mmCIF file of C-alpha atoms and ligand atoms in Angstrom:
data_model
loop_
_atom_site.group_PDB
_atom_site.id
_atom_site.type_symbol
_atom_site.label_atom_id
_atom_site.label_comp_id
_atom_site.label_asym_id
_atom_site.label_seq_id
_atom_site.Cartn_x
_atom_site.Cartn_y
_atom_site.Cartn_z
ATOM 1 C CA MET A 20 0.000 0.000 0.000
ATOM 2 C CA HIS A 21 2.592 2.560 1.104
ATOM 3 C CA LEU A 22 5.913 1.198 -0.167
ATOM 4 C CA GLY A 23 7.892 3.863 -2.031
ATOM 5 C CA GLU A 24 5.515 6.639 -1.022
ATOM 6 C CA GLU A 25 7.285 7.906 2.093
ATOM 7 C CA GLU A 26 8.041 11.185 0.325
ATOM 8 C CA LYS A 27 4.806 13.107 -0.284
ATOM 9 C CA HIS A 28 4.593 15.784 -2.957
ATOM 10 C CA PHE A 29 2.586 18.743 -1.569
ATOM 11 C CA GLY A 30 1.020 16.198 0.801
ATOM 12 C CA SER A 31 -0.669 14.504 -2.130
ATOM 13 C CA ILE A 32 -2.042 11.062 -1.171
ATOM 14 C CA SER A 33 -2.083 9.964 -4.802
ATOM 15 C CA PRO A 34 1.446 9.891 -6.253
ATOM 16 C CA PRO A 35 2.248 12.314 -9.082
ATOM 17 C CA ILE A 36 2.443 11.147 -12.677
ATOM 18 C CA PHE A 37 5.871 12.142 -13.981
ATOM 19 C CA HIS A 38 4.772 12.654 -17.548
ATOM 20 C CA THR A 39 8.154 13.519 -18.946
ATOM 21 C CA SER A 40 10.299 11.988 -21.658
ATOM 22 C CA THR A 41 13.614 13.454 -20.491
ATOM 23 C CA TYR A 42 15.394 14.899 -17.425
ATOM 24 C CA ALA A 43 17.742 17.863 -17.048
ATOM 25 C CA PHE A 44 21.036 17.914 -15.089
ATOM 26 C CA ASP A 45 23.105 20.749 -13.565
ATOM 27 C CA GLU A 46 26.517 19.138 -13.966
ATOM 28 C CA VAL A 47 28.163 17.090 -16.696
ATOM 29 C CA ASP A 48 29.642 14.578 -14.209
ATOM 30 C CA GLU A 49 26.243 13.888 -12.672
ATOM 31 C CA TRP A 50 24.807 13.344 -16.127
ATOM 32 C CA ILE A 51 27.616 11.000 -17.243
ATOM 33 C CA GLU A 52 27.161 8.919 -14.088
ATOM 34 C CA ALA A 53 23.434 8.622 -14.722
ATOM 35 C CA LEU A 54 24.016 7.527 -18.337
ATOM 36 C CA ASP A 55 25.405 4.245 -17.015
ATOM 37 C CA LEU A 56 22.138 2.323 -17.180
ATOM 38 C CA ALA A 57 22.355 0.628 -13.799
ATOM 39 C CA GLU A 58 19.349 -0.206 -11.651
ATOM 40 C CA ASP A 59 19.807 2.542 -9.051
ATOM 41 C CA ARG A 60 20.726 5.543 -11.222
ATOM 42 C CA GLU A 61 18.853 8.830 -11.659
ATOM 43 C CA PRO A 62 16.473 8.818 -14.631
ATOM 44 C CA VAL A 63 17.952 10.232 -17.838
ATOM 45 C CA TYR A 64 15.254 9.305 -20.334
ATOM 46 C CA SER A 65 11.840 7.686 -19.722
ATOM 47 C CA ARG A 66 12.302 4.737 -22.035
ATOM 48 C CA THR A 67 14.674 3.380 -19.416
ATOM 49 C CA LEU A 68 13.683 4.953 -16.095
ATOM 50 C CA ASN A 69 10.646 6.932 -14.977
ATOM 51 C CA PRO A 70 9.770 7.665 -11.326
ATOM 52 C CA THR A 71 6.071 6.752 -11.677
ATOM 53 C CA ARG A 72 6.968 3.466 -13.336
ATOM 54 C CA GLN A 73 9.684 2.812 -10.730
ATOM 55 C CA LEU A 74 7.136 3.211 -7.941
ATOM 56 C CA ALA A 75 4.849 0.587 -9.514
ATOM 57 C CA GLU A 76 7.885 -1.656 -10.127
ATOM 58 C CA ALA A 77 9.025 -1.425 -6.496
ATOM 59 C CA LYS A 78 5.559 -2.470 -5.303
ATOM 60 C CA ILE A 79 5.314 -5.470 -7.663
ATOM 61 C CA ALA A 80 8.866 -6.633 -6.821
ATOM 62 C CA ALA A 81 7.971 -6.507 -3.109
ATOM 63 C CA LEU A 82 4.739 -8.434 -3.696
ATOM 64 C CA GLU A 83 6.633 -11.134 -5.616
ATOM 65 C CA GLY A 84 9.385 -11.197 -2.967
ATOM 66 C CA MET A 85 11.955 -10.642 -5.716
ATOM 67 C CA GLU A 86 14.718 -8.058 -5.884
ATOM 68 C CA CYS A 87 13.733 -6.237 -9.060
ATOM 69 C CA CYS A 88 10.798 -5.650 -11.376
ATOM 70 C CA ARG A 89 10.521 -3.908 -14.741
ATOM 71 C CA LEU A 90 7.250 -2.903 -16.355
ATOM 72 C CA PHE A 91 6.621 -3.219 -20.073
ATOM 73 C CA SER A 92 3.960 -1.874 -22.407
ATOM 74 C CA SER A 93 2.279 -5.322 -22.466
ATOM 75 C CA GLY A 94 2.588 -8.780 -20.979
ATOM 76 C CA MET A 95 3.936 -9.967 -24.326
ATOM 77 C CA GLY A 96 6.600 -7.239 -24.142
ATOM 78 C CA ALA A 97 7.745 -8.678 -20.808
ATOM 79 C CA ILE A 98 7.611 -12.281 -22.078
ATOM 80 C CA HIS A 99 9.562 -11.382 -25.217
ATOM 81 C CA ALA A 100 12.295 -9.618 -23.227
ATOM 82 C CA ALA A 101 12.469 -12.497 -20.727
ATOM 83 C CA MET A 102 12.792 -15.157 -23.430
ATOM 84 C CA MET A 103 15.351 -13.267 -25.498
ATOM 85 C CA SER A 104 17.527 -12.599 -22.452
ATOM 86 C CA CYS A 105 18.024 -16.367 -22.049
ATOM 87 C CA VAL A 106 18.746 -17.504 -25.604
ATOM 88 C CA LYS A 107 21.029 -17.109 -28.590
ATOM 89 C CA ALA A 108 21.059 -18.791 -32.010
ATOM 90 C CA GLY A 109 21.286 -22.550 -31.437
ATOM 91 C CA SER A 110 19.671 -22.459 -27.973
ATOM 92 C CA HIS A 111 16.902 -24.864 -27.047
ATOM 93 C CA ILE A 112 13.779 -24.018 -25.030
ATOM 94 C CA ILE A 113 11.341 -26.305 -23.214
ATOM 95 C CA ALA A 114 7.857 -24.870 -22.803
ATOM 96 C CA VAL A 115 4.698 -26.198 -21.279
ATOM 97 C CA ASP A 116 2.054 -27.158 -23.891
ATOM 98 C CA SER A 117 -0.660 -24.979 -22.423
ATOM 99 C CA ILE A 118 1.397 -21.754 -22.433
ATOM 100 C CA TYR A 119 -0.457 -18.553 -23.429
ATOM 101 C CA GLY A 120 -1.221 -18.735 -27.194
ATOM 102 C CA PRO A 121 0.748 -15.690 -28.406
ATOM 103 C CA ALA A 122 3.753 -16.744 -26.272
ATOM 104 C CA ARG A 123 3.570 -20.111 -28.015
ATOM 105 C CA LYS A 124 3.398 -18.387 -31.388
ATOM 106 C CA LEU A 125 6.425 -16.270 -30.504
ATOM 107 C CA LEU A 126 8.324 -19.532 -29.894
ATOM 108 C CA THR A 127 7.084 -21.447 -32.929
ATOM 109 C CA ASP A 128 6.789 -18.719 -35.567
ATOM 110 C CA HIS A 129 9.433 -16.259 -34.551
ATOM 111 C CA LEU A 130 12.209 -17.762 -32.443
ATOM 112 C CA ALA A 131 12.229 -20.948 -34.546
ATOM 113 C CA GLY A 132 13.132 -18.773 -37.528
ATOM 114 C CA LEU A 133 16.145 -17.441 -35.605
ATOM 115 C CA GLY A 134 17.496 -20.941 -34.982
ATOM 116 C CA ILE A 135 16.021 -21.336 -31.504
ATOM 117 C CA GLU A 136 14.060 -24.564 -31.197
ATOM 118 C CA THR A 137 11.324 -25.273 -28.654
ATOM 119 C CA THR A 138 10.102 -28.601 -27.312
ATOM 120 C CA PHE A 139 6.565 -28.489 -25.890
ATOM 121 C CA VAL A 140 5.737 -30.848 -23.037
ATOM 122 C CA PRO A 141 2.486 -31.572 -21.129
ATOM 123 C CA GLY A 142 4.288 -30.586 -17.927
ATOM 124 C CA ASP A 143 2.080 -32.337 -15.371
ATOM 125 C CA ASP A 144 5.023 -34.604 -14.591
ATOM 126 C CA PRO A 145 8.449 -32.998 -13.883
ATOM 127 C CA ALA A 146 10.021 -35.942 -15.748
ATOM 128 C CA ASP A 147 8.574 -34.427 -18.965
ATOM 129 C CA PHE A 148 11.152 -31.649 -18.624
ATOM 130 C CA GLU A 149 13.990 -33.984 -17.734
ATOM 131 C CA LYS A 150 13.340 -36.070 -20.850
ATOM 132 C CA ALA A 151 13.236 -33.004 -23.107
ATOM 133 C CA LEU A 152 16.558 -31.563 -21.871
ATOM 134 C CA ARG A 153 19.361 -31.088 -24.375
ATOM 135 C CA PRO A 154 22.902 -29.807 -23.828
ATOM 136 C CA THR A 155 21.747 -26.547 -25.459
ATOM 137 C CA THR A 156 18.627 -26.066 -23.286
ATOM 138 C CA SER A 157 18.910 -22.586 -21.806
ATOM 139 C CA LEU A 158 15.317 -21.763 -20.867
ATOM 140 C CA VAL A 159 12.241 -23.502 -19.452
ATOM 141 C CA CYS A 160 8.935 -21.633 -19.854
ATOM 142 C CA LEU A 161 6.138 -22.398 -17.382
ATOM 143 C CA GLU A 162 2.630 -21.117 -16.898
ATOM 144 C CA SER A 163 1.085 -22.484 -13.724
ATOM 145 C CA PRO A 164 -1.858 -22.586 -13.651
ATOM 146 C CA GLY A 165 -2.398 -22.324 -17.401
ATOM 147 C CA SER A 166 -5.161 -19.903 -18.366
ATOM 148 C CA ILE A 167 -7.351 -22.150 -20.558
ATOM 149 C CA VAL A 168 -7.013 -25.719 -19.269
ATOM 150 C CA PHE A 169 -5.661 -24.783 -15.826
ATOM 151 C CA ARG A 170 -2.968 -27.410 -15.418
ATOM 152 C CA LEU A 171 -0.200 -26.908 -12.888
ATOM 153 C CA GLN A 172 3.489 -27.684 -12.980
ATOM 154 C CA ASP A 173 5.472 -28.693 -9.906
ATOM 155 C CA ILE A 174 7.463 -25.467 -9.764
ATOM 156 C CA LYS A 175 10.144 -26.546 -7.314
ATOM 157 C CA ALA A 176 10.790 -29.885 -9.027
ATOM 158 C CA VAL A 177 11.031 -28.293 -12.483
ATOM 159 C CA CYS A 178 13.381 -25.560 -11.186
ATOM 160 C CA ASP A 179 15.700 -28.188 -9.690
ATOM 161 C CA ILE A 180 15.819 -30.138 -12.960
ATOM 162 C CA ALA A 181 16.312 -27.071 -15.173
ATOM 163 C CA GLN A 182 18.849 -25.308 -12.998
ATOM 164 C CA ASN A 183 20.936 -28.470 -12.521
ATOM 165 C CA ALA A 184 21.208 -28.498 -16.303
ATOM 166 C CA GLY A 185 22.176 -24.820 -16.422
ATOM 167 C CA ALA A 186 18.852 -23.537 -17.787
ATOM 168 C CA SER A 187 16.847 -20.581 -16.483
ATOM 169 C CA VAL A 188 13.176 -20.896 -15.553
ATOM 170 C CA MET A 189 10.529 -18.338 -16.493
ATOM 171 C CA LEU A 190 6.979 -18.584 -15.130
ATOM 172 C CA ASP A 191 3.851 -16.658 -16.144
ATOM 173 C CA ASN A 192 2.108 -15.911 -12.840
ATOM 174 C CA SER A 193 -0.842 -13.926 -14.235
ATOM 175 C CA TYR A 194 -3.577 -16.306 -13.010
ATOM 176 C CA ALA A 195 -2.499 -16.469 -9.365
ATOM 177 C CA THR A 196 -0.963 -13.017 -8.785
ATOM 178 C CA PRO A 197 1.779 -12.816 -6.151
ATOM 179 C CA LEU A 198 -0.921 -12.935 -3.449
ATOM 180 C CA PHE A 199 -1.778 -16.538 -4.288
ATOM 181 C CA GLN A 200 1.594 -17.793 -5.553
ATOM 182 C CA ARG A 201 5.194 -16.591 -5.271
ATOM 183 C CA PRO A 202 7.187 -18.615 -7.814
ATOM 184 C CA GLY A 203 10.463 -17.007 -6.714
ATOM 185 C CA ASP A 204 10.100 -18.839 -3.385
ATOM 186 C CA PHE A 205 10.316 -22.137 -5.325
ATOM 187 C CA GLY A 206 13.366 -21.074 -7.325
ATOM 188 C CA VAL A 207 11.927 -19.488 -10.486
ATOM 189 C CA ASP A 208 14.469 -17.096 -12.045
ATOM 190 C CA ILE A 209 12.083 -14.851 -13.978
ATOM 191 C CA VAL A 210 8.443 -14.226 -13.040
ATOM 192 C CA VAL A 211 6.338 -12.511 -15.700
ATOM 193 C CA HIS A 212 2.843 -11.063 -15.528
ATOM 194 C CA SER A 213 0.240 -9.720 -17.814
ATOM 195 C CA VAL A 214 -0.506 -6.684 -15.645
ATOM 196 C CA SER A 215 -3.475 -6.156 -17.993
ATOM 197 C CA LYS A 216 -5.272 -8.869 -15.977
ATOM 198 C CA TYR A 217 -5.633 -9.031 -12.160
ATOM 199 C CA LEU A 218 -2.786 -6.689 -11.220
ATOM 200 C CA GLY A 219 -4.226 -3.774 -13.231
ATOM 201 C CA GLY A 220 -7.660 -5.058 -12.343
ATOM 202 C CA HIS A 221 -9.947 -2.585 -14.123
ATOM 203 C CA SER A 222 -9.609 -3.441 -17.838
ATOM 204 C CA ASP A 223 -8.160 -0.006 -18.528
ATOM 205 C CA VAL A 224 -4.461 -0.760 -18.871
ATOM 206 C CA VAL A 225 -2.299 -3.041 -21.037
ATOM 207 C CA ALA A 226 0.992 -3.711 -19.253
ATOM 208 C CA GLY A 227 3.488 -6.442 -18.419
ATOM 209 C CA ALA A 228 5.903 -7.109 -15.569
ATOM 210 C CA LEU A 229 9.213 -8.965 -15.375
ATOM 211 C CA CYS A 230 10.643 -9.805 -11.943
ATOM 212 C CA CYS A 231 14.076 -11.299 -11.256
ATOM 213 C CA ASN A 232 17.154 -10.844 -9.083
ATOM 214 C CA LYS A 233 19.449 -7.815 -9.243
ATOM 215 C CA GLU A 234 22.278 -9.559 -11.076
ATOM 216 C CA ARG A 235 19.994 -10.637 -13.916
ATOM 217 C CA MET A 236 18.272 -7.258 -14.057
ATOM 218 C CA GLU A 237 21.606 -5.433 -14.326
ATOM 219 C CA LYS A 238 22.099 -7.290 -17.621
ATOM 220 C CA LEU A 239 18.495 -6.882 -18.781
ATOM 221 C CA ILE A 240 18.321 -3.110 -18.342
ATOM 222 C CA PRO A 241 20.956 -2.043 -20.903
ATOM 223 C CA GLY A 242 19.873 -5.029 -23.046
ATOM 224 C CA GLU A 243 16.330 -6.225 -23.682
ATOM 225 C CA VAL A 244 14.669 -3.523 -21.538
ATOM 226 C CA ASP A 245 16.364 -0.540 -23.121
ATOM 227 C CA LEU A 246 17.005 -1.835 -26.643
ATOM 228 C CA TYR A 247 13.584 -3.360 -27.374
ATOM 229 C CA GLY A 248 12.035 -0.234 -25.902
ATOM 230 C CA ALA A 249 8.655 -1.659 -24.840
ATOM 231 C CA ALA A 250 8.460 0.801 -21.930
ATOM 232 C CA LEU A 251 5.230 1.348 -20.024
ATOM 233 C CA SER A 252 3.846 4.907 -20.160
ATOM 234 C CA PRO A 253 3.795 6.892 -16.893
ATOM 235 C CA PHE A 254 -0.002 7.092 -16.989
ATOM 236 C CA SER A 255 -0.387 3.319 -17.398
ATOM 237 C CA ALA A 256 2.110 2.875 -14.556
ATOM 238 C CA TRP A 257 -0.059 5.156 -12.420
ATOM 239 C CA LEU A 258 -3.165 3.146 -13.311
ATOM 240 C CA THR A 259 -1.234 0.031 -12.276
ATOM 241 C CA ILE A 260 -0.465 1.591 -8.865
ATOM 242 C CA ARG A 261 -4.139 2.507 -8.518
ATOM 243 C CA GLY A 262 -5.104 -1.087 -9.387
ATOM 244 C CA LEU A 263 -2.654 -2.606 -6.899
ATOM 245 C CA ARG A 264 -4.278 -0.701 -4.004
ATOM 246 C CA THR A 265 -7.302 -3.006 -4.081
ATOM 247 C CA LEU A 266 -5.574 -6.240 -5.141
ATOM 248 C CA PRO A 267 -6.084 -8.000 -1.772
ATOM 249 C CA ILE A 268 -9.840 -7.410 -1.648
ATOM 250 C CA ARG A 269 -10.296 -8.087 -5.353
ATOM 251 C CA MET A 270 -8.454 -11.418 -5.100
ATOM 252 C CA LYS A 271 -10.497 -12.397 -2.067
ATOM 253 C CA ALA A 272 -13.636 -11.684 -4.097
ATOM 254 C CA ALA A 273 -12.131 -13.555 -7.077
ATOM 255 C CA GLU A 274 -11.549 -16.650 -4.977
ATOM 256 C CA GLU A 275 -15.097 -16.625 -3.636
ATOM 257 C CA GLY A 276 -16.637 -15.781 -7.029
ATOM 258 C CA GLY A 277 -14.734 -18.534 -8.826
ATOM 259 C CA ASN A 278 -15.782 -21.155 -6.290
ATOM 260 C CA VAL A 279 -19.442 -20.072 -6.201
ATOM 261 C CA ILE A 280 -19.821 -19.886 -9.990
ATOM 262 C CA ALA A 281 -17.945 -23.144 -10.662
ATOM 263 C CA ALA A 282 -20.226 -24.885 -8.136
ATOM 264 C CA HIS A 283 -23.244 -23.378 -9.873
ATOM 265 C CA VAL A 284 -22.122 -24.585 -13.324
ATOM 266 C CA CYS A 285 -21.539 -28.013 -11.767
ATOM 267 C CA SER A 286 -25.025 -28.052 -10.174
ATOM 268 C CA MET A 287 -26.737 -27.186 -13.498
ATOM 269 C CA GLY A 288 -25.377 -30.415 -14.985
ATOM 270 C CA ILE A 289 -24.439 -28.750 -18.301
ATOM 271 C CA ALA A 290 -20.739 -29.660 -18.202
ATOM 272 C CA ASP A 291 -18.849 -32.843 -18.992
ATOM 273 C CA LYS A 292 -15.863 -31.502 -17.129
ATOM 274 C CA ILE A 293 -15.074 -28.393 -15.111
ATOM 275 C CA MET A 294 -11.507 -27.151 -15.049
ATOM 276 C CA HIS A 295 -11.381 -25.016 -11.914
ATOM 277 C CA VAL A 296 -8.197 -24.866 -9.847
ATOM 278 C CA GLY A 297 -10.200 -24.143 -6.674
ATOM 279 C CA ALA A 298 -12.499 -27.178 -7.004
ATOM 280 C CA GLY A 299 -12.422 -29.716 -4.170
ATOM 281 C CA ASP A 300 -11.908 -32.522 -6.696
ATOM 282 C CA PHE A 301 -9.261 -30.658 -8.750
ATOM 283 C CA PRO A 302 -6.943 -33.436 -10.029
ATOM 284 C CA GLN A 303 -3.782 -31.642 -8.904
ATOM 285 C CA ALA A 304 -5.190 -30.546 -5.523
ATOM 286 C CA GLU A 305 -2.192 -31.804 -3.549
ATOM 287 C CA LEU A 306 0.253 -29.814 -5.722
ATOM 288 C CA ARG A 307 -2.061 -26.791 -5.657
ATOM 289 C CA ASP A 308 -2.084 -26.750 -1.871
ATOM 290 C CA ARG A 309 1.698 -27.124 -1.785
ATOM 291 C CA GLN A 310 2.484 -24.116 -3.994
ATOM 292 C CA MET A 311 -0.577 -21.843 -3.938
ATOM 293 C CA ASN A 312 -2.293 -19.855 -1.181
ATOM 294 C CA GLY A 313 -5.526 -19.310 -3.069
ATOM 295 C CA THR A 314 -7.279 -19.623 -6.413
ATOM 296 C CA SER A 315 -8.943 -17.066 -8.651
ATOM 297 C CA SER A 316 -12.126 -16.673 -10.666
ATOM 298 C CA LEU A 317 -11.033 -17.859 -14.110
ATOM 299 C CA PHE A 318 -12.071 -21.372 -15.122
ATOM 300 C CA SER A 319 -13.280 -23.367 -18.113
ATOM 301 C CA PHE A 320 -15.856 -26.067 -18.626
ATOM 302 C CA ILE A 321 -16.486 -28.546 -21.414
ATOM 303 C CA PRO A 322 -20.206 -28.333 -22.272
ATOM 304 C CA LYS A 323 -22.019 -31.641 -22.721
ATOM 305 C CA ASP A 324 -23.615 -30.139 -25.836
ATOM 306 C CA GLN A 325 -20.714 -29.837 -28.266
ATOM 307 C CA SER A 326 -22.852 -28.415 -31.097
ATOM 308 C CA GLU A 327 -21.659 -25.079 -32.426
ATOM 309 C CA ASP A 328 -25.271 -23.875 -32.387
ATOM 310 C CA GLY A 329 -25.761 -24.721 -28.707
ATOM 311 C CA ILE A 330 -22.527 -23.017 -27.653
ATOM 312 C CA ARG A 331 -23.368 -19.962 -29.761
ATOM 313 C CA ARG A 332 -26.848 -19.709 -28.185
ATOM 314 C CA PHE A 333 -25.476 -20.059 -24.665
ATOM 315 C CA VAL A 334 -22.759 -17.430 -25.109
ATOM 316 C CA GLU A 335 -24.995 -14.960 -26.946
ATOM 317 C CA SER A 336 -27.815 -15.321 -24.380
ATOM 318 C CA LEU A 337 -25.623 -14.273 -21.465
ATOM 319 C CA MET A 338 -26.432 -10.726 -20.427
ATOM 320 C CA VAL A 339 -24.028 -9.945 -17.580
ATOM 321 C CA TYR A 340 -21.134 -12.069 -18.860
ATOM 322 C CA GLN A 341 -19.891 -10.255 -21.963
ATOM 323 C CA LEU A 342 -18.302 -12.005 -24.930
ATOM 324 C CA GLY A 343 -14.675 -10.923 -24.922
ATOM 325 C CA VAL A 344 -11.079 -11.960 -24.379
ATOM 326 C CA SER A 345 -8.960 -10.987 -21.377
ATOM 327 C CA TRP A 346 -9.896 -11.219 -17.693
ATOM 328 C CA GLY A 347 -8.960 -9.762 -14.329
ATOM 329 C CA GLY A 348 -11.127 -6.637 -14.550
ATOM 330 C CA TYR A 349 -14.335 -5.769 -12.708
ATOM 331 C CA GLU A 350 -16.549 -7.180 -15.470
ATOM 332 C CA SER A 351 -17.442 -10.804 -16.138
ATOM 333 C CA LEU A 352 -16.424 -12.229 -19.507
ATOM 334 C CA VAL A 353 -17.004 -15.395 -21.508
ATOM 335 C CA VAL A 354 -15.120 -16.919 -24.449
ATOM 336 C CA PRO A 355 -15.800 -20.118 -26.375
ATOM 337 C CA ILE A 356 -12.552 -21.814 -27.433
ATOM 338 C CA LEU A 357 -12.084 -24.765 -29.785
ATOM 339 C CA LEU A 358 -9.413 -26.898 -28.115
ATOM 340 C CA GLU A 359 -7.137 -29.365 -29.837
ATOM 341 C CA PRO A 360 -7.220 -32.957 -28.505
ATOM 342 C CA MET A 361 -5.609 -33.383 -25.075
ATOM 343 C CA ASP A 362 -6.926 -36.317 -23.061
ATOM 344 C CA TRP A 363 -9.727 -36.578 -25.637
ATOM 345 C CA ASP A 364 -9.642 -37.721 -29.278
ATOM 346 C CA GLU A 365 -10.991 -34.835 -31.313
ATOM 347 C CA PRO A 366 -11.199 -31.027 -30.984
ATOM 348 C CA LYS A 367 -13.686 -29.946 -28.311
ATOM 349 C CA TYR A 368 -15.337 -26.684 -27.422
ATOM 350 C CA VAL A 369 -14.592 -25.284 -24.012
ATOM 351 C CA VAL A 370 -16.277 -22.261 -22.509
ATOM 352 C CA ARG A 371 -14.029 -20.083 -20.377
ATOM 353 C CA LEU A 372 -15.781 -17.970 -17.775
ATOM 354 C CA TYR A 373 -14.169 -15.047 -16.024
ATOM 355 C CA THR A 374 -16.178 -13.918 -13.017
ATOM 356 C CA GLY A 375 -15.789 -10.241 -12.180
ATOM 357 C CA LEU A 376 -17.025 -8.213 -9.247
ATOM 358 C CA GLU A 377 -20.759 -8.115 -10.035
ATOM 359 C CA ASN A 378 -23.334 -9.552 -7.630
ATOM 360 C CA LEU A 379 -22.920 -13.341 -7.575
ATOM 361 C CA GLU A 380 -26.690 -13.998 -7.465
ATOM 362 C CA ASP A 381 -27.069 -11.946 -10.683
ATOM 363 C CA LEU A 382 -24.273 -13.934 -12.302
ATOM 364 C CA LYS A 383 -25.781 -17.285 -11.300
ATOM 365 C CA ALA A 384 -29.186 -16.196 -12.631
ATOM 366 C CA ASP A 385 -27.538 -15.070 -15.864
ATOM 367 C CA LEU A 386 -25.906 -18.474 -16.388
ATOM 368 C CA THR A 387 -29.162 -20.278 -15.582
ATOM 369 C CA GLN A 388 -31.235 -18.263 -18.056
ATOM 370 C CA ALA A 389 -28.606 -18.692 -20.811
ATOM 371 C CA ALA A 390 -28.467 -22.452 -20.181
ATOM 372 C CA LYS A 391 -32.274 -22.554 -20.488
ATOM 373 C CA THR A 392 -32.237 -20.570 -23.744
ATOM 374 C CA ALA A 393 -29.597 -22.922 -25.138
ATOM 375 C CA GLY A 394 -31.865 -25.855 -24.217
ATOM 376 C CA TRP A 395 -29.224 -27.219 -21.845
ATOM 377 C CA VAL A 396 -31.495 -27.336 -18.768
HETATM 378 C C1 PLP B 417 -3.102 -11.790 -21.451
HETATM 379 C C2 PLP B 417 -2.026 -12.733 -21.101
HETATM 380 C C3 PLP B 417 -0.700 -12.511 -21.489
HETATM 381 C C4 PLP B 417 -0.296 -11.384 -22.382
HETATM 382 O O1 PLP B 417 -0.443 -10.157 -21.765
HETATM 383 P P1 PLP B 417 -0.743 -8.811 -22.581
HETATM 384 O O2 PLP B 417 -0.693 -7.785 -21.526
HETATM 385 O O3 PLP B 417 -2.077 -8.979 -23.225
HETATM 386 O O4 PLP B 417 0.343 -8.688 -23.609
HETATM 387 C C5 PLP B 417 0.261 -13.392 -21.041
HETATM 388 N N1 PLP B 417 -0.061 -14.454 -20.275
HETATM 389 C C6 PLP B 417 -1.322 -14.712 -19.899
HETATM 390 C C7 PLP B 417 -1.605 -15.889 -19.053
HETATM 391 C C8 PLP B 417 -2.348 -13.866 -20.301
HETATM 392 O O5 PLP B 417 -3.605 -14.145 -19.952
#
């Protein structure tokens, strides 16, 4: 809440937005010293350092329990910088199958073309990673829980395997937020976030975060941070600070909302399978309880009715849940997704529900009326 805000400007409770591109100096020596792009220098130019952004970064680093954080103009900006900082031509990456779609595309369409190969593994079993290791493996990419099928990886076990082989581990922690999971505590080297989701929390900012230790960040700053230039604007950084203020109460509501709505979907009998990390019968419950302190309000279900018509009617009949990608804001969202075979034989439709901060009775009633319109109940 208060970290980094000891110094008040005119007594202002809300921190100022330093909306400046550049900074002026009185003395040449002072300026030359600042030009050395180290972590604790004075800002010289806002692509690299900006006081509003630094305040948001200090708060997120503290939440993650990691030494440093850098904010980017999107989650993908952070993921891109993190990946590139760990590879060179000829490197090999191991990534979990269910990694965020565009991150997967970055690996398959883009990095592959630069001579960086990726092996995708299911990731439920740490041995998957061990088997995929090569002498050139320099990075392991995790997302736990995944944000469509909600599978977990054993973070500590995978870190031990990867780091013994000299590879770094990156984990996308967007689903859990640092309140419900601190991957650094289990050995993860780089924690990334789509701040556009729960951390921002109001669907009014697109931002990304990268957290790591000081030694790694000292290399990242003059490298991927400064040279790729995906810097977050001071205003978006300020919106991020504003969002973080209410993170604890929003995540508490998210946990309750997810559990109540998943139970409601279950009780309607419209689903073949519900993929909710917080469910009592979640298949990886033991692992969940070992590495997470809570679960959020994003989950998917596989409708019994797999007809495109039925799914379309259900989604279009919802009135409070709006059809749209993303999640983590105040508003409930729904997306139908056609999933490739996993532990089933042919592509299946899943419906992903994000429960926002609306009244839970309204949301339950909304799902019930849409299920009726679709002819599901
Ligand atoms: C949205 C999302 C991202 C990408 O973040 P952007 O801010 O949209 O670039 C990465 N990982 C997960 C799990 C996401 O949901």
